[in-house]
PDB file of C-alpha atoms in Angstrom:
ATOM      1  CA  MET A  40      -5.554 -15.453  -5.682  1.00  0.00           C
ATOM      2  CA  VAL A  41      -4.951 -18.280  -3.407  1.00  0.00           C
ATOM      3  CA  LYS A  42      -1.544 -17.224  -1.932  1.00  0.00           C
ATOM      4  CA  GLU A  43       0.251 -17.687   1.429  1.00  0.00           C
ATOM      5  CA  PRO A  44      -0.379 -14.770   3.719  1.00  0.00           C
ATOM      6  CA  MET A  45       3.428 -14.367   4.417  1.00  0.00           C
ATOM      7  CA  LEU A  46       4.082 -13.853   0.766  1.00  0.00           C
ATOM      8  CA  LYS A  47       1.450 -11.172   0.470  1.00  0.00           C
ATOM      9  CA  LYS A  48       2.817  -9.294   3.377  1.00  0.00           C
ATOM     10  CA  SER A  49       6.119  -8.767   1.507  1.00  0.00           C
ATOM     11  CA  VAL A  50       4.528  -6.974  -1.316  1.00  0.00           C
ATOM     12  CA  LEU A  51       5.495  -3.301  -1.871  1.00  0.00           C
ATOM     13  CA  THR A  52       3.175  -0.933   0.005  1.00  0.00           C
ATOM     14  CA  THR A  53       2.626   2.823  -0.383  1.00  0.00           C
ATOM     15  CA  ALA A  54       1.330   5.753   1.594  1.00  0.00           C
ATOM     16  CA  ALA A  55      -1.763   6.383  -0.386  1.00  0.00           C
ATOM     17  CA  VAL A  56      -4.731   4.949  -2.234  1.00  0.00           C
ATOM     18  CA  ALA A  57      -6.743   6.276  -5.157  1.00  0.00           C
ATOM     19  CA  SER A  58     -10.155   5.188  -6.383  1.00  0.00           C
ATOM     20  CA  LEU A  59     -10.363   3.951  -9.993  1.00  0.00           C
ATOM     21  CA  GLY A  60     -12.123   5.702 -12.863  1.00  0.00           C
ATOM     22  CA  LEU A  61     -11.360   7.675 -15.831  1.00  0.00           C
ATOM     23  CA  THR A  62      -7.872   9.042 -15.955  1.00  0.00           C
ATOM     24  CA  ALA A  63      -6.951  12.642 -16.755  1.00  0.00           C
ATOM     25  CA  GLY A  64      -3.536  14.180 -17.126  1.00  0.00           C
ATOM     26  CA  THR A  65      -1.844  17.338 -16.006  1.00  0.00           C
ATOM     27  CA  ILE A  66      -2.816  20.525 -17.782  1.00  0.00           C
ATOM     28  CA  ALA A  67      -0.370  23.496 -18.013  1.00  0.00           C
ATOM     29  CA  ALA A  68      -1.626  27.021 -17.597  1.00  0.00           C
ATOM     30  CA  ASN A  69       0.889  29.793 -17.494  1.00  0.00           C
ATOM     31  CA  ALA A  70       3.525  28.764 -15.095  1.00  0.00           C
ATOM     32  CA  ASP A  71       1.059  26.715 -12.893  1.00  0.00           C
ATOM     33  CA  THR A  72      -0.226  23.269 -13.472  1.00  0.00           C
ATOM     34  CA  ILE A  73      -3.672  21.913 -12.492  1.00  0.00           C
ATOM     35  CA  TYR A  74      -3.206  18.288 -11.748  1.00  0.00           C
ATOM     36  CA  THR A  75      -6.034  15.862 -11.767  1.00  0.00           C
ATOM     37  CA  VAL A  76      -5.553  12.833  -9.617  1.00  0.00           C
ATOM     38  CA  GLN A  77      -5.425   9.762 -11.770  1.00  0.00           C
ATOM     39  CA  ALA A  78      -6.220   6.053 -10.911  1.00  0.00           C
ATOM     40  CA  GLY A  79      -3.186   4.633  -9.236  1.00  0.00           C
ATOM     41  CA  ASP A  80      -1.824   8.071  -7.940  1.00  0.00           C
ATOM     42  CA  THR A  81      -0.576   8.363  -4.489  1.00  0.00           C
ATOM     43  CA  LEU A  82       0.568  11.470  -2.617  1.00  0.00           C
ATOM     44  CA  SER A  83       4.134  10.028  -2.961  1.00  0.00           C
ATOM     45  CA  SER A  84       3.822   9.470  -6.686  1.00  0.00           C
ATOM     46  CA  ILE A  85       2.573  12.949  -7.328  1.00  0.00           C
ATOM     47  CA  SER A  86       5.527  14.379  -5.374  1.00  0.00           C
ATOM     48  CA  GLN A  87       7.829  12.236  -7.414  1.00  0.00           C
ATOM     49  CA  LYS A  88       6.247  13.563 -10.638  1.00  0.00           C
ATOM     50  CA  PHE A  89       6.916  17.214  -9.578  1.00  0.00           C
ATOM     51  CA  ALA A  90       9.683  17.198  -7.139  1.00  0.00           C
ATOM     52  CA  LYS A  91      11.469  13.948  -8.100  1.00  0.00           C
ATOM     53  CA  ASP A  92      11.387  12.977  -4.436  1.00  0.00           C
ATOM     54  CA  ASN A  93       8.874  12.669  -1.560  1.00  0.00           C
ATOM     55  CA  SER A  94       9.536  16.115  -0.288  1.00  0.00           C
ATOM     56  CA  LEU A  95       6.039  17.413  -1.188  1.00  0.00           C
ATOM     57  CA  VAL A  96       4.136  14.570   0.432  1.00  0.00           C
ATOM     58  CA  THR A  97       3.386  16.403   3.779  1.00  0.00           C
ATOM     59  CA  LYS A  98       2.714  19.799   2.080  1.00  0.00           C
ATOM     60  CA  LEU A  99       0.332  18.202  -0.328  1.00  0.00           C
ATOM     61  CA  ALA A 100      -1.651  16.696   2.384  1.00  0.00           C
ATOM     62  CA  GLN A 101      -1.632  19.790   4.541  1.00  0.00           C
ATOM     63  CA  ASP A 102      -2.514  22.259   1.694  1.00  0.00           C
ATOM     64  CA  ASN A 103      -5.392  20.143   0.492  1.00  0.00           C
ATOM     65  CA  ASN A 104      -6.855  19.308   3.878  1.00  0.00           C
ATOM     66  CA  ILE A 105      -6.143  15.609   3.333  1.00  0.00           C
ATOM     67  CA  GLN A 106      -6.796  14.039   6.734  1.00  0.00           C
ATOM     68  CA  ASN A 107      -5.910  10.490   5.638  1.00  0.00           C
ATOM     69  CA  VAL A 108      -2.785  10.480   3.588  1.00  0.00           C
ATOM     70  CA  ASN A 109      -3.577   6.926   2.429  1.00  0.00           C
ATOM     71  CA  LEU A 110      -6.757   8.200   0.660  1.00  0.00           C
ATOM     72  CA  ILE A 111      -6.926  10.393  -2.326  1.00  0.00           C
ATOM     73  CA  TYR A 112      -9.600  10.350  -5.070  1.00  0.00           C
ATOM     74  CA  VAL A 113      -9.570  10.122  -8.815  1.00  0.00           C
ATOM     75  CA  GLY A 114     -10.635  13.409 -10.233  1.00  0.00           C
ATOM     76  CA  GLN A 115      -9.409  15.553  -7.329  1.00  0.00           C
ATOM     77  CA  LYS A 116      -7.784  18.617  -8.644  1.00  0.00           C
ATOM     78  CA  LEU A 117      -4.661  20.319  -7.345  1.00  0.00           C
ATOM     79  CA  VAL A 118      -2.752  23.400  -8.486  1.00  0.00           C
ATOM     80  CA  ILE A 119       0.941  22.875  -8.540  1.00  0.00           C
ATOM     81  CA  LYS A 120       2.911  26.065  -8.796  1.00  0.00           C
ATOM     82  CA  ASP A 121       5.879  26.426 -10.898  1.00  0.00           C
ATOM     83  CA  ASN A 122       7.942  26.513  -7.824  1.00  0.00           C
ATOM     84  CA  GLY A 123       6.579  23.186  -6.692  1.00  0.00           C
ATOM     85  CA  GLU A 124       4.042  24.694  -4.220  1.00  0.00           C
ATOM     86  CA  ILE A 125       0.875  22.695  -4.212  1.00  0.00           C
ATOM     87  CA  LYS A 126      -2.526  24.056  -3.350  1.00  0.00           C
ATOM     88  CA  PRO A 127      -6.181  23.204  -3.971  1.00  0.00           C
ATOM     89  CA  ALA A 128      -7.401  24.200  -7.375  1.00  0.00           C
ATOM     90  CA  THR A 129     -10.147  26.891  -7.347  1.00  0.00           C
ATOM     91  CA  ALA A 130     -13.258  26.623  -9.609  1.00  0.00           C
ATOM     92  CA  GLN A 131     -11.582  29.487 -11.648  1.00  0.00           C
ATOM     93  CA  ASP A 132      -8.448  27.512 -12.182  1.00  0.00           C
ATOM     94  CA  VAL A 133     -10.233  24.468 -13.134  1.00  0.00           C
ATOM     95  CA  ALA A 134     -12.608  26.415 -15.674  1.00  0.00           C
ATOM     96  CA  ALA A 135      -9.458  28.049 -17.232  1.00  0.00           C
ATOM     97  CA  ASN A 136      -7.992  24.712 -17.784  1.00  0.00           C
ATOM     98  CA  ALA A 137     -10.832  22.427 -18.448  1.00  0.00           C
ATOM     99  CA  THR A 138     -10.131  19.144 -20.352  1.00  0.00           C
ATOM    100  CA  THR A 139     -12.450  18.606 -23.351  1.00  0.00           C
ATOM    101  CA  PRO A 140     -14.105  15.302 -23.934  1.00  0.00           C
ATOM    102  CA  ALA A 141     -11.675  14.606 -26.755  1.00  0.00           C
ATOM    103  CA  GLN A 142      -8.738  15.068 -24.488  1.00  0.00           C
ATOM    104  CA  ALA A 143     -10.252  12.748 -21.790  1.00  0.00           C
ATOM    105  CA  THR A 144     -10.971  10.089 -24.395  1.00  0.00           C
ATOM    106  CA  ALA A 145      -7.323  10.311 -25.791  1.00  0.00           C
ATOM    107  CA  ASN A 146      -6.153   9.829 -22.298  1.00  0.00           C
ATOM    108  CA  THR A 147      -8.216   6.708 -21.679  1.00  0.00           C
ATOM    109  CA  ALA A 148      -7.761   5.157 -25.186  1.00  0.00           C
ATOM    110  CA  ASN A 149      -4.213   4.223 -24.577  1.00  0.00           C
ATOM    111  CA  SER A 150      -5.164   1.615 -22.027  1.00  0.00           C
ATOM    112  CA  GLY A 151      -7.040  -0.700 -24.438  1.00  0.00           C
ATOM    113  CA  TYR A 152      -9.377  -1.734 -21.677  1.00  0.00           C
ATOM    114  CA  THR A 153     -11.871   0.191 -19.612  1.00  0.00           C
ATOM    115  CA  SER A 154     -13.147  -1.335 -16.540  1.00  0.00           C
ATOM    116  CA  SER A 155     -16.898  -1.107 -15.847  1.00  0.00           C
ATOM    117  CA  VAL A 156     -16.361  -1.162 -12.008  1.00  0.00           C
ATOM    118  CA  ALA A 157     -17.768   1.825 -10.279  1.00  0.00           C
ATOM    119  CA  GLY A 158     -18.695   3.151  -6.761  1.00  0.00           C
ATOM    120  CA  ASN A 159     -17.891   1.029  -3.893  1.00  0.00           C
ATOM    121  CA  ASP A 160     -16.467  -1.696  -6.058  1.00  0.00           C
ATOM    122  CA  ALA A 161     -13.999   0.782  -7.630  1.00  0.00           C
ATOM    123  CA  ALA A 162     -12.964   1.876  -4.268  1.00  0.00           C
ATOM    124  CA  ALA A 163     -12.537  -1.763  -3.256  1.00  0.00           C
ATOM    125  CA  LYS A 164     -10.484  -2.376  -6.247  1.00  0.00           C
ATOM    126  CA  ALA A 165      -8.123   0.440  -5.690  1.00  0.00           C
ATOM    127  CA  TRP A 166      -7.827  -0.494  -2.062  1.00  0.00           C
ATOM    128  CA  ILE A 167      -6.797  -4.032  -3.020  1.00  0.00           C
ATOM    129  CA  ALA A 168      -4.300  -2.772  -5.583  1.00  0.00           C
ATOM    130  CA  VAL A 169      -2.566  -0.592  -3.041  1.00  0.00           C
ATOM    131  CA  ARG A 170      -2.237  -3.443  -0.682  1.00  0.00           C
ATOM    132  CA  GLU A 171      -1.068  -5.912  -3.284  1.00  0.00           C
ATOM    133  CA  SER A 172       1.423  -3.713  -5.163  1.00  0.00           C
ATOM    134  CA  GLY A 173       1.167  -0.096  -4.170  1.00  0.00           C
ATOM    135  CA  GLY A 174      -0.628   0.420  -7.344  1.00  0.00           C
ATOM    136  CA  ASN A 175       2.369  -0.598  -9.516  1.00  0.00           C
ATOM    137  CA  TYR A 176       1.794  -2.545 -12.655  1.00  0.00           C
ATOM    138  CA  ASN A 177       5.445  -3.462 -12.547  1.00  0.00           C
ATOM    139  CA  ALA A 178       5.474  -5.000  -9.026  1.00  0.00           C
ATOM    140  CA  ARG A 179       6.720  -8.727  -8.599  1.00  0.00           C
ATOM    141  CA  ASN A 180       6.573 -11.159  -5.745  1.00  0.00           C
ATOM    142  CA  GLY A 181       7.599 -14.589  -6.822  1.00  0.00           C
ATOM    143  CA  GLN A 182       5.048 -15.850  -9.343  1.00  0.00           C
ATOM    144  CA  TYR A 183       2.726 -12.994  -8.700  1.00  0.00           C
ATOM    145  CA  ILE A 184       2.852  -9.907 -10.964  1.00  0.00           C
ATOM    146  CA  GLY A 185       1.538  -6.548 -11.398  1.00  0.00           C
ATOM    147  CA  LYS A 186      -0.907  -4.112  -9.755  1.00  0.00           C
ATOM    148  CA  TYR A 187      -3.182  -6.862  -8.498  1.00  0.00           C
ATOM    149  CA  GLN A 188      -0.370  -9.496  -7.873  1.00  0.00           C
ATOM    150  CA  LEU A 189      -2.027 -12.027 -10.210  1.00  0.00           C
ATOM    151  CA  SER A 190      -0.334 -15.256 -11.031  1.00  0.00           C
ATOM    152  CA  ALA A 191       1.728 -15.397 -14.239  1.00  0.00           C
ATOM    153  CA  ALA A 192      -0.427 -18.216 -15.345  1.00  0.00           C
ATOM    154  CA  TYR A 193      -3.477 -16.067 -15.180  1.00  0.00           C
ATOM    155  CA  LEU A 194      -2.012 -13.298 -17.203  1.00  0.00           C
ATOM    156  CA  GLY A 195      -0.879 -15.641 -20.006  1.00  0.00           C
ATOM    157  CA  GLY A 196       2.397 -13.852 -20.493  1.00  0.00           C
ATOM    158  CA  ASP A 197       0.750 -10.484 -21.282  1.00  0.00           C
ATOM    159  CA  TYR A 198       1.665  -8.255 -18.424  1.00  0.00           C
ATOM    160  CA  SER A 199       0.303  -4.961 -19.933  1.00  0.00           C
ATOM    161  CA  PRO A 200      -1.821  -2.726 -17.698  1.00  0.00           C
ATOM    162  CA  ALA A 201      -4.858  -3.304 -19.916  1.00  0.00           C
ATOM    163  CA  ASN A 202      -4.529  -7.133 -19.557  1.00  0.00           C
ATOM    164  CA  GLN A 203      -3.869  -6.742 -15.742  1.00  0.00           C
ATOM    165  CA  GLU A 204      -7.117  -4.750 -15.418  1.00  0.00           C
ATOM    166  CA  ARG A 205      -9.159  -7.085 -17.600  1.00  0.00           C
ATOM    167  CA  VAL A 206      -7.848 -10.281 -15.903  1.00  0.00           C
ATOM    168  CA  ALA A 207      -8.247  -8.863 -12.377  1.00  0.00           C
ATOM    169  CA  ASP A 208     -11.919  -7.871 -13.168  1.00  0.00           C
ATOM    170  CA  GLN A 209     -12.562 -11.382 -14.624  1.00  0.00           C
ATOM    171  CA  TYR A 210     -10.882 -13.103 -11.615  1.00  0.00           C
ATOM    172  CA  VAL A 211     -12.717 -11.245  -8.925  1.00  0.00           C
ATOM    173  CA  ALA A 212     -15.946 -11.568 -10.730  1.00  0.00           C
ATOM    174  CA  SER A 213     -15.670 -15.450 -10.919  1.00  0.00           C
ATOM    175  CA  ARG A 214     -14.233 -15.943  -7.507  1.00  0.00           C
ATOM    176  CA  TYR A 215     -15.973 -13.376  -5.361  1.00  0.00           C
ATOM    177  CA  GLY A 216     -18.763 -11.722  -7.440  1.00  0.00           C
ATOM    178  CA  SER A 217     -17.609  -8.286  -6.636  1.00  0.00           C
ATOM    179  CA  TRP A 218     -14.570  -6.149  -5.720  1.00  0.00           C
ATOM    180  CA  SER A 219     -16.308  -5.459  -2.321  1.00  0.00           C
ATOM    181  CA  ALA A 220     -16.623  -9.053  -1.615  1.00  0.00           C
ATOM    182  CA  ALA A 221     -12.949  -9.539  -2.495  1.00  0.00           C
ATOM    183  CA  GLN A 222     -11.928  -6.634  -0.268  1.00  0.00           C
ATOM    184  CA  ALA A 223     -13.958  -8.204   2.669  1.00  0.00           C
ATOM    185  CA  PHE A 224     -12.101 -11.579   2.003  1.00  0.00           C
ATOM    186  CA  TRP A 225      -8.763  -9.784   1.885  1.00  0.00           C
ATOM    187  CA  GLN A 226      -9.511  -8.007   5.200  1.00  0.00           C
ATOM    188  CA  ALA A 227     -10.424 -11.341   6.849  1.00  0.00           C
ATOM    189  CA  ASN A 228      -7.415 -13.248   5.375  1.00  0.00           C
ATOM    190  CA  GLY A 229      -4.699 -11.059   4.344  1.00  0.00           C
ATOM    191  CA  TRP A 230      -4.921 -12.043   0.705  1.00  0.00           C
ATOM    192  CA  TYR A 231      -7.615 -12.483  -2.016  1.00  0.00           C
TER     193      TYR A 231
END
């Protein structure tokens, strides 16, 4: 988007970034839960899901040897104890709570759009989303809306997550050719 750098700096930010990819959900086993990091998750949002506040962010980072609290990955698995304690999932925990392909398909079918972005471009896309909106599909900054802070005109009145993903991919492909190039532009200019 062609935007004024000062407008971009007022957008919400968060403490973590997640790469994009297939989403998976939480799976309950006995009293504990295996949580699979989803696209758009942050340490803060995971803490909000389980503790209803940010009290678990530091423990989550420490227990999972997360050196950079601004970087978590889609597919990363965590065990969340029924008392709120969070620890890395063991291979045995994951095997006991494996998601079947049908479950994974059901979790991604709701979005209505599946991005074909992968690898470094997926990481760049996630990086931009966090800086633009904190990964929030409902973020607003003047005329800019959603996870990628797209102009309302680009979104054509459809602010659904699926449309935001689709339009963002189209916009970046036409303007920059790739999400990696868009990220490089953002880093040089403070907007994309």
